[in-house]
Amino acid sequence: MKLENGDRRRTDSFLSFCSFQQPKLASIINYLPHDVAIKIASLLQVRDLCALSCCSTFWRELCVSDSIWESLVRKRWPLLTSFDFPSSSSSSSSSSSSTSSSSSANSPNFKKWRKLYLKRHVELGVRARSVEKFVEACSRSESLEVRDYLNAVETLIATRFGFEDVQRFLFNPKVNVLLNLIGVHYCLTCLGIQGDELVESLRASEISDRHVCIKWWKVGRWIYGFRRRDESHSRWVSLAYLATEDDEHVLGVLRRGTIHEVVRVQISAVGHTSTPWSYKTDQL
């Protein structure tokens, strides 16, 4: 991002001030209470936290503290349970080693939570790529059967993706729109994120206007002892429209899949803009 002339002058002035006042700032940091420094660091995003850790030895040691990374883990992955979290102490055969392990776990600079964060970040990137390959393999004709669609959603559920992971890996305008739809579905059904928050995220990712076509076939009804032809329904909708949950019927079809009277559901990514609700009868 380019700085305007006024912003550049203010930035240069601030850097010159910091350079001139560096001994005084270092002195202030030496007397900064530990809990205040922790509070300052805990207000930052991960990228800013890593940048802060490069400023000095004091901030480098403080920015790896578990008291900071624990909140980052819980905030990014709210679906994780206590079984996924690092234990507070490690069991050992001798009481001395157990006491030592417990004391290190209670130390503010214990690094298990940071390792967990980094491990899950890499793991979810790999898992998202596997879901992308799975969808590509199942949708070579630009359409996806609901069975494969729900299998991809189940993978996200099993891995317990967070909203930031969905935004990073699935809300990408360069990937198949079916992956975008899977991310929207997961946010609505598992993370409980909907309405303006979800629509704003889709707009920021420049995918809110992407469209998909959902088609489903129902078993023909029986009338006076005769079975009518199977009914075919289709609907073109945008991702932003689905995010507002204005059409519970379409979302219900995607959530339930082929049950009861619905014999087939197909999601298409053909590049049309929009068509009105259509109803027709077809012989399966």
mmCIF file of C-alpha atoms in Angstrom:
data_model
loop_
_atom_site.group_PDB
_atom_site.id
_atom_site.type_symbol
_atom_site.label_atom_id
_atom_site.label_comp_id
_atom_site.label_asym_id
_atom_site.label_seq_id
_atom_site.Cartn_x
_atom_site.Cartn_y
_atom_site.Cartn_z
ATOM 1 C CA MET A 1 0.000 0.000 0.000
ATOM 2 C CA LYS A 2 1.420 3.352 -1.064
ATOM 3 C CA LEU A 3 1.635 6.135 1.455
ATOM 4 C CA GLU A 4 0.415 9.631 0.699
ATOM 5 C CA ASN A 5 2.888 12.493 1.095
ATOM 6 C CA GLY A 6 1.392 13.543 4.428
ATOM 7 C CA ASP A 7 1.372 9.965 5.751
ATOM 8 C CA ARG A 8 4.955 9.467 4.602
ATOM 9 C CA ARG A 9 6.115 12.617 6.378
ATOM 10 C CA ARG A 10 4.355 11.598 9.600
ATOM 11 C CA THR A 11 5.819 8.070 9.365
ATOM 12 C CA ASP A 12 9.348 9.403 8.781
ATOM 13 C CA SER A 13 8.939 11.809 11.690
ATOM 14 C CA PHE A 14 7.766 9.001 13.968
ATOM 15 C CA LEU A 15 10.690 6.751 12.970
ATOM 16 C CA SER A 16 13.129 9.608 13.532
ATOM 17 C CA PHE A 17 11.577 10.201 16.960
ATOM 18 C CA CYS A 18 11.880 6.510 17.859
ATOM 19 C CA SER A 19 15.488 6.471 16.692
ATOM 20 C CA PHE A 20 16.285 9.559 18.752
ATOM 21 C CA GLN A 21 14.397 8.307 21.800
ATOM 22 C CA GLN A 22 15.597 4.686 21.561
ATOM 23 C CA PRO A 23 17.540 4.723 24.865
ATOM 24 C CA LYS A 24 14.539 6.188 26.684
ATOM 25 C CA LEU A 25 12.141 3.684 25.085
ATOM 26 C CA ALA A 26 14.421 0.813 26.061
ATOM 27 C CA SER A 27 14.450 2.135 29.607
ATOM 28 C CA ILE A 28 10.638 2.294 29.651
ATOM 29 C CA ILE A 29 10.387 -1.318 28.403
ATOM 30 C CA ASN A 30 12.682 -2.463 31.200
ATOM 31 C CA TYR A 31 10.233 -1.098 33.760
ATOM 32 C CA LEU A 32 7.073 -2.164 31.878
ATOM 33 C CA PRO A 33 5.019 -4.557 34.051
ATOM 34 C CA HIS A 34 4.874 -8.060 32.608
ATOM 35 C CA ASP A 35 1.065 -8.242 32.665
ATOM 36 C CA VAL A 36 0.821 -4.920 30.795
ATOM 37 C CA ALA A 37 3.230 -6.159 28.106
ATOM 38 C CA ILE A 38 1.225 -9.391 27.799
ATOM 39 C CA LYS A 39 -1.970 -7.367 27.422
ATOM 40 C CA ILE A 40 -0.422 -5.256 24.659
ATOM 41 C CA ALA A 41 0.769 -8.325 22.748
ATOM 42 C CA SER A 42 -2.527 -10.195 23.178
ATOM 43 C CA LEU A 43 -4.398 -7.427 21.335
ATOM 44 C CA LEU A 44 -2.420 -8.062 18.132
ATOM 45 C CA GLN A 45 -3.101 -10.323 15.178
ATOM 46 C CA VAL A 46 -0.671 -13.164 14.501
ATOM 47 C CA ARG A 47 1.150 -11.279 11.740
ATOM 48 C CA ASP A 48 1.584 -8.201 13.938
ATOM 49 C CA LEU A 49 2.630 -10.365 16.876
ATOM 50 C CA CYS A 50 5.397 -11.935 14.799
ATOM 51 C CA ALA A 51 6.530 -8.478 13.690
ATOM 52 C CA LEU A 52 6.602 -7.293 17.305
ATOM 53 C CA SER A 53 8.767 -10.246 18.298
ATOM 54 C CA CYS A 54 11.474 -8.950 15.912
ATOM 55 C CA CYS A 55 11.795 -5.641 17.762
ATOM 56 C CA SER A 56 13.929 -6.750 20.693
ATOM 57 C CA THR A 57 14.926 -9.668 22.868
ATOM 58 C CA PHE A 58 12.338 -8.594 25.441
ATOM 59 C CA TRP A 59 9.446 -8.808 22.946
ATOM 60 C CA ARG A 60 10.814 -11.952 21.297
ATOM 61 C CA GLU A 61 10.712 -13.851 24.577
ATOM 62 C CA LEU A 62 7.327 -12.441 25.510
ATOM 63 C CA CYS A 63 5.640 -13.061 22.127
ATOM 64 C CA VAL A 64 6.117 -16.841 22.369
ATOM 65 C CA SER A 65 4.282 -16.958 25.683
ATOM 66 C CA ASP A 66 1.518 -19.538 25.984
ATOM 67 C CA SER A 67 -0.677 -16.997 27.729
ATOM 68 C CA ILE A 68 -0.878 -15.219 24.347
ATOM 69 C CA TRP A 69 -1.023 -18.178 21.970
ATOM 70 C CA GLU A 70 -3.678 -20.015 23.958
ATOM 71 C CA SER A 71 -6.171 -17.212 23.296
ATOM 72 C CA LEU A 72 -5.170 -17.170 19.622
ATOM 73 C CA VAL A 73 -5.817 -20.922 19.313
ATOM 74 C CA ARG A 74 -9.195 -20.756 21.061
ATOM 75 C CA LYS A 75 -10.287 -17.749 19.006
ATOM 76 C CA ARG A 76 -9.319 -19.208 15.622
ATOM 77 C CA TRP A 77 -10.629 -22.726 16.279
ATOM 78 C CA PRO A 78 -13.672 -22.501 18.572
ATOM 79 C CA LEU A 79 -14.724 -26.071 17.692
ATOM 80 C CA LEU A 80 -11.641 -27.615 19.312
ATOM 81 C CA THR A 81 -12.254 -29.506 22.538
ATOM 82 C CA SER A 82 -10.108 -29.995 25.622
ATOM 83 C CA PHE A 83 -8.824 -33.268 24.119
ATOM 84 C CA ASP A 84 -7.107 -31.265 21.384
ATOM 85 C CA PHE A 85 -5.420 -28.837 23.755
ATOM 86 C CA PRO A 86 -1.939 -29.412 25.188
ATOM 87 C CA SER A 87 -1.991 -30.867 28.675
ATOM 88 C CA SER A 88 -1.117 -28.604 31.582
ATOM 89 C CA SER A 89 1.417 -31.108 32.884
ATOM 90 C CA SER A 90 3.009 -34.328 31.697
ATOM 91 C CA SER A 91 2.741 -37.530 33.689
ATOM 92 C CA SER A 92 6.025 -39.147 34.661
ATOM 93 C CA SER A 93 7.219 -42.014 36.753
ATOM 94 C CA SER A 94 8.926 -39.914 39.382
ATOM 95 C CA SER A 95 7.331 -37.159 41.406
ATOM 96 C CA SER A 96 10.286 -34.836 40.811
ATOM 97 C CA SER A 97 9.945 -34.959 37.048
ATOM 98 C CA SER A 98 6.178 -34.495 37.389
ATOM 99 C CA THR A 99 6.710 -31.401 39.515
ATOM 100 C CA SER A 100 9.223 -30.035 37.029
ATOM 101 C CA SER A 101 6.853 -30.627 34.118
ATOM 102 C CA SER A 102 3.975 -28.976 35.936
ATOM 103 C CA SER A 103 6.017 -25.919 36.812
ATOM 104 C CA SER A 104 7.221 -25.532 33.227
ATOM 105 C CA ALA A 105 3.656 -25.836 31.945
ATOM 106 C CA ASN A 106 2.519 -23.083 34.264
ATOM 107 C CA SER A 107 5.347 -20.829 33.146
ATOM 108 C CA PRO A 108 4.138 -17.886 31.039
ATOM 109 C CA ASN A 109 6.743 -18.694 28.388
ATOM 110 C CA PHE A 110 5.816 -22.357 27.929
ATOM 111 C CA LYS A 111 5.509 -22.883 24.140
ATOM 112 C CA LYS A 112 3.050 -25.760 23.640
ATOM 113 C CA TRP A 113 0.190 -23.531 22.473
ATOM 114 C CA ARG A 114 2.349 -21.809 19.878
ATOM 115 C CA LYS A 115 3.466 -25.175 18.512
ATOM 116 C CA LEU A 116 -0.175 -26.296 18.374
ATOM 117 C CA TYR A 117 -1.128 -23.153 16.450
ATOM 118 C CA LEU A 118 1.633 -23.580 13.882
ATOM 119 C CA LYS A 119 0.961 -27.303 13.516
ATOM 120 C CA ARG A 120 -2.780 -26.819 12.898
ATOM 121 C CA HIS A 121 -2.146 -23.941 10.497
ATOM 122 C CA VAL A 122 0.011 -26.174 8.295
ATOM 123 C CA GLU A 123 -2.247 -29.212 8.734
ATOM 124 C CA LEU A 124 -5.402 -27.350 7.689
ATOM 125 C CA GLY A 125 -3.666 -25.938 4.632
ATOM 126 C CA VAL A 126 -2.823 -29.484 3.541
ATOM 127 C CA ARG A 127 -6.355 -30.697 4.303
ATOM 128 C CA ALA A 128 -7.912 -27.807 2.358
ATOM 129 C CA ARG A 129 -5.774 -28.728 -0.636
ATOM 130 C CA SER A 130 -6.954 -32.344 -0.409
ATOM 131 C CA VAL A 131 -10.593 -31.178 -0.377
ATOM 132 C CA GLU A 132 -9.886 -29.029 -3.438
ATOM 133 C CA LYS A 133 -8.407 -32.003 -5.304
ATOM 134 C CA PHE A 134 -11.348 -34.193 -4.257
ATOM 135 C CA VAL A 135 -13.884 -31.682 -5.595
ATOM 136 C CA GLU A 136 -11.933 -31.279 -8.830
ATOM 137 C CA ALA A 137 -11.867 -35.049 -9.336
ATOM 138 C CA CYS A 138 -15.604 -35.393 -8.650
ATOM 139 C CA SER A 139 -16.677 -32.428 -10.801
ATOM 140 C CA ARG A 140 -14.871 -32.911 -14.089
ATOM 141 C CA SER A 141 -18.119 -32.117 -15.926
ATOM 142 C CA GLU A 142 -18.587 -28.901 -13.894
ATOM 143 C CA SER A 143 -21.194 -30.535 -11.653
ATOM 144 C CA LEU A 144 -21.072 -32.292 -8.296
ATOM 145 C CA GLU A 145 -23.390 -34.936 -6.888
ATOM 146 C CA VAL A 146 -24.710 -34.166 -3.423
ATOM 147 C CA ARG A 147 -23.064 -37.276 -1.950
ATOM 148 C CA ASP A 148 -19.595 -35.986 -2.867
ATOM 149 C CA TYR A 149 -20.585 -32.470 -1.832
ATOM 150 C CA LEU A 150 -21.579 -33.603 1.670
ATOM 151 C CA ASN A 151 -18.424 -35.726 1.946
ATOM 152 C CA ALA A 152 -16.343 -32.578 1.389
ATOM 153 C CA VAL A 153 -18.344 -30.745 4.064
ATOM 154 C CA GLU A 154 -17.826 -33.669 6.460
ATOM 155 C CA THR A 155 -14.077 -33.381 5.951
ATOM 156 C CA LEU A 156 -14.182 -29.779 7.132
ATOM 157 C CA ILE A 157 -16.308 -30.800 10.114
ATOM 158 C CA ALA A 158 -13.926 -33.604 11.082
ATOM 159 C CA THR A 159 -10.922 -31.278 10.838
ATOM 160 C CA ARG A 160 -12.808 -28.489 12.666
ATOM 161 C CA PHE A 161 -11.940 -25.620 10.383
ATOM 162 C CA GLY A 162 -12.289 -22.121 11.796
ATOM 163 C CA PHE A 163 -13.783 -19.116 10.031
ATOM 164 C CA GLU A 164 -10.318 -17.734 9.287
ATOM 165 C CA ASP A 165 -9.368 -21.039 7.621
ATOM 166 C CA VAL A 166 -12.502 -20.962 5.457
ATOM 167 C CA GLN A 167 -11.723 -17.391 4.405
ATOM 168 C CA ARG A 168 -8.085 -18.210 3.702
ATOM 169 C CA PHE A 169 -8.467 -21.510 1.836
ATOM 170 C CA LEU A 170 -12.036 -21.699 0.461
ATOM 171 C CA PHE A 171 -13.174 -18.113 -0.112
ATOM 172 C CA ASN A 172 -10.765 -17.712 -2.997
ATOM 173 C CA PRO A 173 -11.972 -16.336 -6.356
ATOM 174 C CA LYS A 174 -9.343 -18.433 -8.157
ATOM 175 C CA VAL A 175 -10.754 -21.793 -7.014
ATOM 176 C CA ASN A 176 -13.868 -23.603 -8.220
ATOM 177 C CA VAL A 177 -17.108 -21.926 -7.124
ATOM 178 C CA LEU A 178 -18.183 -25.298 -5.708
ATOM 179 C CA LEU A 179 -15.428 -24.927 -3.095
ATOM 180 C CA ASN A 180 -16.774 -21.459 -2.283
ATOM 181 C CA LEU A 181 -20.220 -23.008 -1.809
ATOM 182 C CA ILE A 182 -18.829 -25.712 0.482
ATOM 183 C CA GLY A 183 -17.257 -22.987 2.618
ATOM 184 C CA VAL A 184 -20.551 -21.070 2.818
ATOM 185 C CA HIS A 185 -22.406 -24.259 3.764
ATOM 186 C CA TYR A 186 -19.888 -25.025 6.522
ATOM 187 C CA CYS A 187 -20.101 -21.498 7.945
ATOM 188 C CA LEU A 188 -23.908 -21.625 8.059
ATOM 189 C CA THR A 189 -24.342 -25.107 9.494
ATOM 190 C CA CYS A 190 -21.303 -25.582 11.750
ATOM 191 C CA LEU A 191 -19.861 -22.193 12.700
ATOM 192 C CA GLY A 192 -23.201 -20.391 12.957
ATOM 193 C CA ILE A 193 -21.872 -17.472 10.898
ATOM 194 C CA GLN A 194 -24.528 -15.947 8.683
ATOM 195 C CA GLY A 195 -26.153 -12.723 7.566
ATOM 196 C CA ASP A 196 -24.135 -9.536 7.216
ATOM 197 C CA GLU A 197 -20.930 -10.972 8.655
ATOM 198 C CA LEU A 198 -20.791 -13.794 6.125
ATOM 199 C CA VAL A 199 -21.880 -11.599 3.203
ATOM 200 C CA GLU A 200 -19.214 -9.035 4.075
ATOM 201 C CA SER A 201 -16.581 -11.766 4.064
ATOM 202 C CA LEU A 202 -17.770 -12.965 0.636
ATOM 203 C CA ARG A 203 -17.601 -9.427 -0.712
ATOM 204 C CA ALA A 204 -14.130 -8.878 0.694
ATOM 205 C CA SER A 205 -13.033 -12.080 -1.058
ATOM 206 C CA GLU A 206 -14.754 -10.936 -4.287
ATOM 207 C CA ILE A 207 -16.926 -14.046 -4.592
ATOM 208 C CA SER A 208 -20.324 -12.800 -3.386
ATOM 209 C CA ASP A 209 -21.670 -12.544 -6.963
ATOM 210 C CA ARG A 210 -20.598 -16.036 -8.037
ATOM 211 C CA HIS A 211 -23.549 -18.272 -8.873
ATOM 212 C CA VAL A 212 -24.303 -21.966 -8.608
ATOM 213 C CA CYS A 213 -27.177 -24.060 -9.872
ATOM 214 C CA ILE A 214 -28.826 -26.559 -7.534
ATOM 215 C CA LYS A 215 -30.983 -29.197 -9.210
ATOM 216 C CA TRP A 216 -33.014 -31.855 -7.463
ATOM 217 C CA TRP A 217 -35.409 -34.557 -8.573
ATOM 218 C CA LYS A 218 -38.434 -35.739 -6.603
ATOM 219 C CA VAL A 219 -40.295 -39.008 -6.959
ATOM 220 C CA GLY A 220 -43.503 -38.532 -8.930
ATOM 221 C CA ARG A 221 -46.675 -38.469 -6.867
ATOM 222 C CA TRP A 222 -49.375 -41.115 -7.013
ATOM 223 C CA ILE A 223 -52.783 -39.948 -8.225
ATOM 224 C CA TYR A 224 -55.732 -42.343 -8.558
ATOM 225 C CA GLY A 225 -53.442 -45.342 -8.640
ATOM 226 C CA PHE A 226 -51.086 -43.921 -11.264
ATOM 227 C CA ARG A 227 -47.580 -42.643 -10.592
ATOM 228 C CA ARG A 228 -46.711 -39.373 -12.278
ATOM 229 C CA ARG A 229 -43.343 -38.621 -13.821
ATOM 230 C CA ASP A 230 -40.480 -37.618 -11.551
ATOM 231 C CA GLU A 231 -40.341 -33.868 -10.917
ATOM 232 C CA SER A 232 -37.198 -31.882 -11.703
ATOM 233 C CA HIS A 233 -36.498 -28.569 -9.937
ATOM 234 C CA SER A 234 -33.604 -26.167 -10.403
ATOM 235 C CA ARG A 235 -32.510 -22.888 -8.884
ATOM 236 C CA TRP A 236 -29.725 -20.451 -9.754
ATOM 237 C CA VAL A 237 -28.533 -18.552 -6.696
ATOM 238 C CA SER A 238 -25.595 -16.379 -5.723
ATOM 239 C CA LEU A 239 -23.361 -17.166 -2.758
ATOM 240 C CA ALA A 240 -24.422 -13.904 -1.075
ATOM 241 C CA TYR A 241 -28.077 -14.897 -1.414
ATOM 242 C CA LEU A 242 -27.443 -18.265 0.235
ATOM 243 C CA ALA A 243 -25.437 -16.586 3.014
ATOM 244 C CA THR A 244 -28.502 -14.611 4.108
ATOM 245 C CA GLU A 245 -30.543 -17.834 4.432
ATOM 246 C CA ASP A 246 -33.435 -16.234 2.572
ATOM 247 C CA ASP A 247 -34.176 -19.511 0.815
ATOM 248 C CA GLU A 248 -34.516 -22.254 3.410
ATOM 249 C CA HIS A 249 -35.849 -24.636 0.769
ATOM 250 C CA VAL A 250 -32.618 -24.681 -1.251
ATOM 251 C CA LEU A 251 -30.482 -24.859 1.894
ATOM 252 C CA GLY A 252 -32.632 -27.699 3.181
ATOM 253 C CA VAL A 253 -32.036 -29.656 -0.022
ATOM 254 C CA LEU A 254 -28.282 -29.169 0.305
ATOM 255 C CA ARG A 255 -28.275 -30.154 3.986
ATOM 256 C CA ARG A 256 -30.472 -33.234 3.677
ATOM 257 C CA GLY A 257 -29.248 -34.627 0.367
ATOM 258 C CA THR A 258 -31.107 -37.574 -1.150
ATOM 259 C CA ILE A 259 -33.653 -38.622 1.461
ATOM 260 C CA HIS A 260 -37.383 -39.296 1.474
ATOM 261 C CA GLU A 261 -38.903 -38.100 -1.813
ATOM 262 C CA VAL A 262 -35.689 -36.524 -3.184
ATOM 263 C CA VAL A 263 -33.935 -39.089 -5.360
ATOM 264 C CA ARG A 264 -31.067 -36.972 -6.699
ATOM 265 C CA VAL A 265 -29.373 -33.621 -6.013
ATOM 266 C CA GLN A 266 -26.771 -32.076 -8.302
ATOM 267 C CA ILE A 267 -24.793 -28.844 -7.875
ATOM 268 C CA SER A 268 -23.525 -27.203 -11.044
ATOM 269 C CA ALA A 269 -20.879 -24.544 -11.640
ATOM 270 C CA VAL A 270 -21.784 -23.651 -15.218
ATOM 271 C CA GLY A 271 -21.110 -19.964 -15.856
ATOM 272 C CA HIS A 272 -24.609 -18.502 -16.122
ATOM 273 C CA THR A 273 -25.550 -15.381 -14.196
ATOM 274 C CA SER A 274 -29.069 -16.053 -12.984
ATOM 275 C CA THR A 275 -32.352 -17.633 -14.049
ATOM 276 C CA PRO A 276 -35.747 -17.559 -12.379
ATOM 277 C CA TRP A 277 -37.171 -20.476 -10.458
ATOM 278 C CA SER A 278 -38.033 -23.253 -12.903
ATOM 279 C CA TYR A 279 -40.344 -26.220 -12.580
ATOM 280 C CA LYS A 280 -40.629 -29.029 -15.076
ATOM 281 C CA THR A 281 -41.344 -32.719 -15.212
ATOM 282 C CA ASP A 282 -38.779 -35.183 -16.478
ATOM 283 C CA GLN A 283 -38.426 -38.911 -16.802
ATOM 284 C CA LEU A 284 -35.379 -40.043 -14.842
#
